[in-house]
Short mmCIF file of C-alpha atoms in Angstrom, two decimals:
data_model
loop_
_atom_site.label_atom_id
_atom_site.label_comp_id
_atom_site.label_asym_id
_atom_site.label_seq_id
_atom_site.Cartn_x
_atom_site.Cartn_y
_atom_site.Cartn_z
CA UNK A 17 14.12 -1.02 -26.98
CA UNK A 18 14.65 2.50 -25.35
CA UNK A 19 14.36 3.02 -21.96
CA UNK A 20 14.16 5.64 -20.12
CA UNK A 21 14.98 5.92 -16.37
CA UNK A 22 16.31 8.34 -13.39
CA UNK A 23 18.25 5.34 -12.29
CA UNK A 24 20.10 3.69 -15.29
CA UNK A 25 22.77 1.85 -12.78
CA UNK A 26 19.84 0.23 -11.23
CA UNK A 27 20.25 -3.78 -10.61
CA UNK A 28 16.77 -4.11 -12.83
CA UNK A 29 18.46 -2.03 -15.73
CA UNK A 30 21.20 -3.12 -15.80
CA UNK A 31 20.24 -7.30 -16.08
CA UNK A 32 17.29 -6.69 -18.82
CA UNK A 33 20.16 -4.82 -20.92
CA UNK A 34 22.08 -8.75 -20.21
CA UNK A 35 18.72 -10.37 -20.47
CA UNK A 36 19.86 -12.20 -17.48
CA UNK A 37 16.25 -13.71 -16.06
CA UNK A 38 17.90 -15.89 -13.57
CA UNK A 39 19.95 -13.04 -11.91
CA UNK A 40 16.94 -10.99 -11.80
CA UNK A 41 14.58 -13.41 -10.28
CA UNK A 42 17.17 -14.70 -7.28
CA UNK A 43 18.38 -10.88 -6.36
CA UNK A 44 14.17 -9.61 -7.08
CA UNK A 45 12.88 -12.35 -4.67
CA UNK A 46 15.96 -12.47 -2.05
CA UNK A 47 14.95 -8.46 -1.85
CA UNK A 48 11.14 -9.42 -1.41
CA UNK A 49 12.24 -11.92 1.25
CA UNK A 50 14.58 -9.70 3.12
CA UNK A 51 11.70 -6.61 2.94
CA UNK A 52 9.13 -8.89 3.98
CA UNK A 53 7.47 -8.63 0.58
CA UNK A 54 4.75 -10.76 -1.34
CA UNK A 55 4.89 -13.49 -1.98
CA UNK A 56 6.43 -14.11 1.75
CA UNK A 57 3.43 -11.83 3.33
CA UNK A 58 0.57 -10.05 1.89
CA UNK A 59 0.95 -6.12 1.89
CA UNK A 60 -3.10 -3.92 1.91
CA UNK A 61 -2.84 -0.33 1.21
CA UNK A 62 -5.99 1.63 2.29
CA UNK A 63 -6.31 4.80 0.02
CA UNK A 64 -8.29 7.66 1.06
CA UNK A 65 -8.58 10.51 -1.89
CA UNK A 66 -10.48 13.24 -1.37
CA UNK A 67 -10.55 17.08 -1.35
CA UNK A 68 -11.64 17.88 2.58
CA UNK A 69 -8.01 16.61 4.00
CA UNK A 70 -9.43 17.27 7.80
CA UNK A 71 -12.34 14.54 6.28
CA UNK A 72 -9.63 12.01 4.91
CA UNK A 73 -7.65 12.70 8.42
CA UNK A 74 -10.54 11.61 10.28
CA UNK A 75 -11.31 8.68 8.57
CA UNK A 76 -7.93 7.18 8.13
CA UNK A 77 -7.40 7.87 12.21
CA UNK A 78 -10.87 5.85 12.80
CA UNK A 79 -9.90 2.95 10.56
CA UNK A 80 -6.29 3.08 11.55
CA UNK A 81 -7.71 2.74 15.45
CA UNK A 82 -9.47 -0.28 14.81
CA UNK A 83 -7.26 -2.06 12.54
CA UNK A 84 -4.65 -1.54 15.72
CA UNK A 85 -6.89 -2.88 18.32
CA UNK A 86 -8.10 -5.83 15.97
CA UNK A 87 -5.37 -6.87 13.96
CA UNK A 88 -2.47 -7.59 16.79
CA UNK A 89 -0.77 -9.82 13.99
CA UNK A 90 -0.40 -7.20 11.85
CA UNK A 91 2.29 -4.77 10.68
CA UNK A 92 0.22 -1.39 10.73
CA UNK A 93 1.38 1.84 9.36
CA UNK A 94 0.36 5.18 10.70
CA UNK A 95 -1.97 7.20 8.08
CA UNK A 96 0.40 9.20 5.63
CA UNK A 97 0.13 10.96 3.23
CA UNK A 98 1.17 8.85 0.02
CA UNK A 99 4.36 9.91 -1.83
CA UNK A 100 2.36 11.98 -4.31
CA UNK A 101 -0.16 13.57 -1.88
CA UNK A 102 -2.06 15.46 -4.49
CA UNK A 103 -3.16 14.97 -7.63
CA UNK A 104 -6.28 17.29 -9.21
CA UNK A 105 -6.84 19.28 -5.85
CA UNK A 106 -7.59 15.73 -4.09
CA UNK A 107 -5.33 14.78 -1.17
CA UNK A 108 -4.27 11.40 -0.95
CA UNK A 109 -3.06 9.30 2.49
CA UNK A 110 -2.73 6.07 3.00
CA UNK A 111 -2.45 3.07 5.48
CA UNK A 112 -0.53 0.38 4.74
CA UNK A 113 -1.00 -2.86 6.65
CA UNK A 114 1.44 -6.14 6.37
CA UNK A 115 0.46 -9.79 7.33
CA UNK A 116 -0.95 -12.98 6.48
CA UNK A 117 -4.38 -12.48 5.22
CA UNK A 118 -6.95 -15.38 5.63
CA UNK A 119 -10.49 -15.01 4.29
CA UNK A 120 -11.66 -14.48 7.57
CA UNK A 121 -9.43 -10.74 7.75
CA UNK A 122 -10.71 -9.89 4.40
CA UNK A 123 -13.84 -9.67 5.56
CA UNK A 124 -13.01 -7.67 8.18
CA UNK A 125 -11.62 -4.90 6.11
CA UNK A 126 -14.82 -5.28 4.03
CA UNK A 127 -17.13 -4.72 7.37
CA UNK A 128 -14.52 -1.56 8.12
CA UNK A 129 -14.70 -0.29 5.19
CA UNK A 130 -18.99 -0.30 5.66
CA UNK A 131 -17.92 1.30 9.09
CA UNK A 132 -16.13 3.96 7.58
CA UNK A 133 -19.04 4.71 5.10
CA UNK A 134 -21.47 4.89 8.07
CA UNK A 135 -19.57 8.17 8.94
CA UNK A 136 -21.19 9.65 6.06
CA UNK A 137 -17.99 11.44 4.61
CA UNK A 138 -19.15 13.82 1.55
CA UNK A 139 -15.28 14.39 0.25
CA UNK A 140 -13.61 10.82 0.81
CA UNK A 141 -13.55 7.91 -1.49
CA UNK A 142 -11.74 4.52 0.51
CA UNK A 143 -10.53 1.81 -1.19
CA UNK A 144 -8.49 -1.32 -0.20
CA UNK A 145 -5.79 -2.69 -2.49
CA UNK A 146 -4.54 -6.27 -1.63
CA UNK A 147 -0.77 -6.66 -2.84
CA UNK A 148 -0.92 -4.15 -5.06
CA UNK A 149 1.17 -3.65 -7.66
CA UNK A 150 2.46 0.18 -7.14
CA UNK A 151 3.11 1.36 -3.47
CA UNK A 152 2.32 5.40 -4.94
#
């Protein structure tokens, strides 16, 4: 196997190259525990993409104002732009949101998310991603 990385001294690296499972899983899942990580929470990132930023600023600020008065439970993250906040001329932010998440919240973020399409934005595509499995 090659592998190619920025960070070859990296814990990850370094036990696959000593196929050492057990290592991995008990340092992987104290880190997840420590960071407040699934499986100990549930993490929701709410992407907005789009290529009117003032649009995608509006509409992350009126979700992120209602997910702060309604979800007092809830770690909420300002709106941000993600890491890599362009890709093909679209801007990308994000919220991220950590928390136990019941059936009862998902819906909520459902019935948001048909909120935030009654603005009628022309430039800004929304999605939610529960636990996802990239935070970019």
């Amino acid at each position: 196997v090659i592998v190619q990385t920025y960070n070859p001294d990296n814990f990850v690296i370094e036990l696959s190259k000593k196929q050492n499972y057990n290592e991995f899983y008990n340092t992987e899942i104290a880190l997840r525990q420590q960071l407040n990580y699934p499986p100990f929470t549930n993490i929701a990132i709410i992407g907005f993409t789009g290529t009117d930023e003032a649009e995608i600023k509006k509409s992350s600020e009126f979700m992120y104002q209602n997910l702060i008065k309604n979800s007092p439970d809830k770690k909420i993250f300002k709106p941000m732009p993600c890491p890599i906040d362009r890709i093909k001329n679209k801007f990308r932010w994000r919220i991220i949101i950590k928390g136990s998440f019941d059936d009862f919240y998902i819906e909520y973020l459902n019935s948001l998310l048909d909120s935030v399409c009654d603005l009628n934005l022309k430039n800004t595509r929304v999605i939610i991603d529960l636990n996802p499995n990239s935070m970019m």
